[in-house]
């Protein structure tokens, strides 16, 4: 049975053209700063994000963790939105590597400056020191929602008034840019550090980047080495990221349209609901009235559709470049059948 993989936009395979770009890549030793392809990628990424410099890293997790090490000290507190990647999907690295703890502002992933103010700790001996605000755009667990630019600006203004530094987890900033019609640099403006991913949505097999001031990136290079992320002839990987940036950003709009199709079909299944207002990019959260998410994921697998249960009552489906509009429609119909099957048994 053919399988339609909707688990994530990280499951894509490099295209033939991307593989050819990797094979042709001019390389050198990046630890010595001599890989020309890595240099081109870092310069272009910094330019796209409006920052002085960028650093190529193996993963989005490393990009985020480098940012936390740059912006905080052990014992500090980092403000995040509910369900933030740095707290949910990075294996406790914030505590293990930077010694920070997290506090959640607001609910649902996005928050505002008033909700930020409510969780900033007083400057007292008995309190942890609130030092960093980390925003995620798009926000994964809330369904790929775009963090509104005015809200981000108000948060940064409030943060700066308290002497806090700001990090943007922009793993899917490319989706946010396409959905909002704004340049990535405009979205990233004002943040002290920005992490971006090339293997989510853009189709590269590996790789992320951290962008910041020249001074911070020099320090980040040392931390990257400390964490085992210094690579040698990594231009082979950087070439894939360059190809992805050049060829696969604009087509993200297709994934967004396909996600809407999926949401409408799956959300109409008996026992399922999808808040269509939250379907802004390529992630769809499908919710149920009872704890059947895992059963739905298993039933869908039997129908040839792979997706993730992200909670007892929620499954997540993600569209990407390896699924055409027709394939997404077919997978959504199969998923709706799986939902109906499980719902009928659960009644």
Coordinates of C-alpha atoms in Angstrom, one line a residue:
X1 CA 0.0 0.0 0.0
X2 CA 1.3 3.4 -0.9
X3 CA 2.2 5.5 2.1
X4 CA 1.5 9.3 2.4
X5 CA 3.9 10.6 5.0
X6 CA 2.3 13.6 6.8
X7 CA 4.4 13.2 10.0
X8 CA 6.5 16.3 9.3
X9 CA 8.1 18.4 6.6
X10 CA 11.4 16.9 7.6
X11 CA 10.7 13.6 5.9
X12 CA 11.4 14.9 2.4
X13 CA 14.1 13.4 0.2
X14 CA 16.7 15.5 -1.7
X15 CA 15.7 15.9 -5.3
X16 CA 18.0 14.9 -8.1
X17 CA 18.9 18.5 -8.8
X18 CA 19.8 19.1 -5.1
X19 CA 21.9 15.9 -5.1
X20 CA 23.7 17.2 -8.2
X21 CA 24.4 20.5 -6.5
X22 CA 25.8 18.6 -3.5
X23 CA 28.1 16.6 -5.8
X24 CA 29.4 19.7 -7.5
X25 CA 30.0 21.6 -4.3
X26 CA 33.3 23.3 -3.9
X27 CA 34.6 22.5 -0.4
X28 CA 37.3 23.2 2.1
X29 CA 37.9 22.8 5.9
X30 CA 35.2 24.8 7.6
X31 CA 36.8 24.4 11.0
X32 CA 39.6 26.6 9.5
X33 CA 36.9 28.8 7.9
X34 CA 37.9 27.7 4.4
X35 CA 34.8 26.1 3.0
X36 CA 33.6 28.4 0.2
X37 CA 30.2 26.9 -0.1
X38 CA 29.6 27.2 3.7
X39 CA 30.8 30.8 3.5
X40 CA 28.3 31.6 0.7
X41 CA 25.5 30.0 2.6
X42 CA 26.3 31.9 5.8
X43 CA 26.6 35.2 4.0
X44 CA 23.3 34.7 2.1
X45 CA 21.5 33.6 5.3
X46 CA 22.7 36.6 7.2
X47 CA 21.6 38.9 4.3
X48 CA 18.2 37.3 4.2
X49 CA 17.7 37.8 7.9
X50 CA 19.2 41.3 8.1
X51 CA 22.0 40.2 10.5
X52 CA 25.7 40.8 10.4
X53 CA 26.8 37.1 10.3
X54 CA 25.4 33.6 10.4
X55 CA 26.8 30.2 11.4
X56 CA 26.0 26.9 9.7
X57 CA 25.0 24.2 12.3
X58 CA 23.8 20.6 12.0
X59 CA 20.4 21.1 13.5
X60 CA 17.7 23.6 14.6
X61 CA 18.2 22.3 18.2
X62 CA 21.8 23.3 18.1
X63 CA 20.9 26.7 16.7
X64 CA 18.5 27.3 19.5
X65 CA 20.8 26.0 22.2
X66 CA 23.7 28.1 20.9
X67 CA 21.4 31.1 21.3
X68 CA 20.5 30.3 24.8
X69 CA 24.2 29.9 25.7
X70 CA 25.0 33.2 24.2
X71 CA 22.2 35.1 25.8
X72 CA 21.9 33.6 29.3
X73 CA 23.8 32.4 32.4
X74 CA 23.2 29.3 34.5
X75 CA 20.2 29.8 36.8
X76 CA 18.4 32.3 34.4
X77 CA 14.9 32.0 33.3
X78 CA 13.7 32.0 29.7
X79 CA 10.2 33.1 28.7
X80 CA 8.6 31.0 26.0
X81 CA 5.1 30.4 24.6
X82 CA 3.2 27.3 25.5
X83 CA 4.5 24.3 23.7
X84 CA 7.7 25.9 22.5
X85 CA 10.2 23.7 20.6
X86 CA 13.0 24.6 23.0
X87 CA 11.1 23.1 25.9
X88 CA 9.3 20.2 24.2
X89 CA 11.6 18.8 21.6
X90 CA 15.2 19.5 22.6
X91 CA 15.8 16.7 25.1
X92 CA 16.2 19.1 28.1
X93 CA 19.2 20.7 26.5
X94 CA 18.3 24.1 27.9
X95 CA 18.8 22.8 31.5
X96 CA 21.7 20.5 30.6
X97 CA 23.8 22.8 28.5
X98 CA 22.9 26.4 29.7
X99 CA 21.4 25.7 33.1
X100 CA 18.2 27.7 32.4
X101 CA 14.6 27.1 33.3
X102 CA 11.6 28.0 31.2
X103 CA 8.4 29.9 32.1
X104 CA 5.4 30.0 29.8
X105 CA 3.7 33.2 28.9
X106 CA 0.1 33.2 27.7
X107 CA -1.6 30.1 26.3
X108 CA -1.7 28.4 22.9
X109 CA 1.8 29.2 21.8
X110 CA 1.5 32.9 20.9
X111 CA 1.4 35.6 23.6
X112 CA 1.5 39.4 24.0
X113 CA 3.5 41.9 25.9
X114 CA 1.1 42.0 28.8
X115 CA 1.4 38.3 29.2
X116 CA 5.1 38.6 29.1
X117 CA 5.0 41.2 31.8
X118 CA 3.0 38.9 34.0
X119 CA 5.8 36.3 34.2
X120 CA 8.9 38.5 34.4
X121 CA 10.4 37.8 37.9
X122 CA 11.2 40.6 40.3
X123 CA 14.9 41.5 40.7
X124 CA 15.3 39.8 44.1
X125 CA 17.6 37.4 45.8
X126 CA 14.9 34.7 45.9
X127 CA 13.9 34.9 42.3
X128 CA 15.5 33.4 39.2
X129 CA 16.7 36.1 36.8
X130 CA 14.5 36.5 33.8
X131 CA 17.0 37.2 31.0
X132 CA 15.7 36.0 27.6
X133 CA 12.4 35.9 25.7
X134 CA 12.2 33.2 23.0
X135 CA 9.5 33.4 20.3
X136 CA 8.8 30.7 17.8
X137 CA 7.6 31.7 14.3
X138 CA 5.9 29.8 12.9
X139 CA 4.7 28.0 16.1
X140 CA 4.8 24.3 15.6
X141 CA 2.4 22.9 18.3
X142 CA -0.2 25.6 17.7
X143 CA -0.5 24.4 14.1
X144 CA 2.1 26.4 12.3
X145 CA 0.6 29.7 13.2
X146 CA 2.4 32.9 12.2
X147 CA 3.4 35.2 15.1
X148 CA 1.9 38.6 14.2
X149 CA 4.6 41.2 13.6
X150 CA 2.9 43.9 15.7
X151 CA 2.7 41.5 18.7
X152 CA 6.4 40.6 18.3
X153 CA 7.3 44.2 18.2
X154 CA 5.4 45.0 21.4
X155 CA 7.0 42.0 23.1
X156 CA 10.5 43.1 22.1
X157 CA 9.8 46.7 23.3
X158 CA 8.6 45.4 26.7
X159 CA 11.5 43.0 26.9
X160 CA 14.1 45.7 26.2
X161 CA 12.5 47.9 28.8
X162 CA 13.3 45.2 31.3
X163 CA 16.8 44.6 29.9
X164 CA 15.9 41.2 28.4
X165 CA 17.4 39.7 25.3
X166 CA 15.3 38.2 22.5
X167 CA 15.7 35.0 20.5
X168 CA 13.6 34.0 17.5
X169 CA 13.2 30.3 16.8
X170 CA 12.6 30.8 13.1
X171 CA 12.9 27.1 12.1
X172 CA 9.9 27.8 9.8
X173 CA 10.5 31.5 9.2
X174 CA 10.4 30.8 5.5
X175 CA 6.8 29.6 5.9
X176 CA 6.0 32.7 8.0
X177 CA 7.5 35.0 5.3
X178 CA 5.4 33.4 2.5
X179 CA 2.2 33.4 4.5
X180 CA 2.5 37.0 5.7
X181 CA 4.0 38.4 2.5
X182 CA 6.9 39.9 4.6
X183 CA 10.6 39.5 4.0
X184 CA 12.5 37.3 6.5
X185 CA 14.6 40.3 7.5
X186 CA 11.5 42.2 8.6
X187 CA 10.3 39.3 10.7
X188 CA 13.8 38.9 12.2
X189 CA 14.3 42.6 12.9
X190 CA 15.1 43.5 16.5
X191 CA 16.0 40.0 17.7
X192 CA 19.4 39.5 19.2
X193 CA 19.7 35.9 17.7
X194 CA 17.7 34.1 15.1
X195 CA 17.8 30.4 14.3
X196 CA 16.5 29.1 10.9
X197 CA 16.2 25.6 9.4
X198 CA 16.9 24.4 5.9
X199 CA 15.5 20.8 6.4
X200 CA 12.0 21.8 7.4
X201 CA 9.9 22.7 4.4
X202 CA 12.8 23.6 2.1
X203 CA 13.8 20.0 1.6
X204 CA 17.5 20.0 2.5
X205 CA 18.6 16.7 4.1
X206 CA 20.4 18.4 7.0
X207 CA 21.3 21.8 8.3
X208 CA 20.2 25.0 10.1
X209 CA 21.9 28.3 10.9
X210 CA 22.1 30.9 13.7
X211 CA 22.3 34.6 12.8
X212 CA 23.3 37.4 15.0
X213 CA 25.9 40.1 15.4
X214 CA 29.5 39.4 14.3
X215 CA 30.6 39.3 17.9
X216 CA 28.0 36.8 19.0
X217 CA 28.7 34.5 16.0
X218 CA 32.4 34.5 16.8
X219 CA 31.4 33.3 20.3
X220 CA 28.9 30.8 18.9
X221 CA 31.6 29.2 16.7
X222 CA 33.4 28.3 19.9
X223 CA 30.3 26.9 21.5
X224 CA 29.5 25.0 18.3
X225 CA 32.9 23.3 18.6
X226 CA 32.3 22.6 22.3
X227 CA 29.0 20.9 21.5
X228 CA 30.6 18.8 18.7
X229 CA 29.0 20.7 15.9
X230 CA 32.1 21.8 14.1
X231 CA 32.2 20.2 10.6
X232 CA 35.0 19.8 8.1
X233 CA 34.1 19.7 4.3
X234 CA 30.5 20.6 5.2
X235 CA 30.0 22.5 1.9
X236 CA 28.5 19.2 0.6
X237 CA 25.6 19.9 3.0
X238 CA 25.7 23.7 2.6
X239 CA 25.2 23.2 -1.1
X240 CA 21.9 21.5 -0.4
X241 CA 20.8 24.3 1.8
X242 CA 21.8 26.9 -0.9
X243 CA 19.8 25.0 -3.4
X244 CA 16.8 24.9 -1.0
X245 CA 17.0 28.6 -0.4
X246 CA 17.1 29.4 -4.1
X247 CA 14.5 27.0 -5.4
X248 CA 12.1 25.9 -2.6
X249 CA 11.1 29.0 -0.7
X250 CA 8.4 30.4 -3.0
X251 CA 6.8 27.0 -3.5
X252 CA 5.9 26.9 0.2
X253 CA 2.7 28.6 -0.8
X254 CA 1.7 25.3 -2.4
X255 CA 2.2 23.5 0.9
X256 CA 0.0 26.1 2.6
X257 CA -2.8 25.6 0.0
X258 CA -2.5 21.9 0.4
X259 CA -2.8 22.1 4.2
X260 CA -6.0 24.0 3.8
X261 CA -7.4 21.2 1.6
X262 CA -6.4 18.6 4.1
X263 CA -7.9 20.6 7.0
X264 CA -11.3 20.9 5.3
X265 CA -11.5 17.3 4.4
X266 CA -10.2 15.8 7.6
X267 CA -12.0 18.3 9.7
X268 CA -15.3 17.2 8.2
X269 CA -14.9 13.6 9.4
X270 CA -17.3 12.4 12.1
X271 CA -15.8 13.1 15.5
X272 CA -13.1 15.5 14.2
X273 CA -12.7 19.2 14.4
X274 CA -10.2 21.6 12.8
X275 CA -10.1 25.3 13.6
X276 CA -9.6 26.6 10.0
X277 CA -8.6 30.0 11.3
X278 CA -5.4 28.5 12.7
X279 CA -4.4 26.8 9.4
X280 CA -2.1 29.5 8.2
X281 CA 0.8 27.5 6.9
X282 CA 1.6 23.8 6.4
X283 CA 0.6 22.3 9.7
X284 CA -2.8 21.0 10.6
X285 CA -4.0 20.0 14.1
X286 CA -7.0 17.7 14.1
X287 CA -8.8 17.4 17.4
X288 CA -11.2 14.9 18.9
X289 CA -13.7 14.9 21.8
X290 CA -12.2 11.8 23.4
X291 CA -8.7 10.3 23.8
X292 CA -8.6 8.6 20.4
X293 CA -5.6 10.3 18.8
X294 CA -3.2 7.4 19.0
X295 CA -5.9 5.0 17.7
X296 CA -6.5 7.4 14.8
X297 CA -2.8 7.5 14.0
X298 CA -2.7 3.7 14.0
X299 CA -5.8 3.3 11.9
X300 CA -4.5 5.9 9.4
X301 CA -1.3 4.0 9.1
X302 CA -3.4 1.0 8.1
X303 CA -4.9 3.2 5.4
X304 CA -1.4 4.2 4.1
X305 CA -1.2 7.6 5.9
X306 CA 1.5 8.4 8.4
X307 CA 0.9 11.2 10.9
X308 CA 1.7 12.0 14.5
X309 CA -0.4 12.0 17.7
X310 CA 0.7 15.1 19.5
X311 CA -1.6 14.6 22.5
X312 CA -4.3 12.2 23.6
X313 CA -6.9 14.2 21.6
X314 CA -4.8 15.7 18.8
X315 CA -3.1 14.5 15.7
X316 CA -0.8 16.6 13.5
X317 CA -0.5 16.5 9.7
X318 CA 2.1 18.4 7.8
X319 CA 2.2 19.1 4.1
X320 CA 5.5 19.3 2.2
X321 CA 7.2 19.3 -1.2
X322 CA 7.2 15.5 -1.6
X323 CA 3.3 15.5 -1.7
X324 CA 1.4 16.9 -4.6
X325 CA -2.0 18.5 -4.2
X326 CA -3.6 15.3 -5.6
X327 CA -1.7 13.2 -3.1
X328 CA -2.7 15.4 -0.2
X329 CA -6.3 15.2 -1.2
X330 CA -6.1 11.4 -1.4
X331 CA -4.3 11.2 1.9
X332 CA -6.9 13.5 3.5
X333 CA -9.8 11.3 2.3
X334 CA -8.0 8.2 3.6
X335 CA -7.4 9.9 6.9
X336 CA -11.1 11.0 7.1
X337 CA -12.0 7.3 6.6
X338 CA -9.7 6.3 9.5
X339 CA -11.2 8.9 11.7
X340 CA -14.7 7.8 10.9
X341 CA -13.7 4.1 11.6
X342 CA -12.2 4.9 15.0
X343 CA -15.0 7.3 16.0
X344 CA -17.7 4.8 15.3
X345 CA -16.0 2.3 17.6
X346 CA -15.4 4.9 20.3
X347 CA -19.1 5.9 20.5

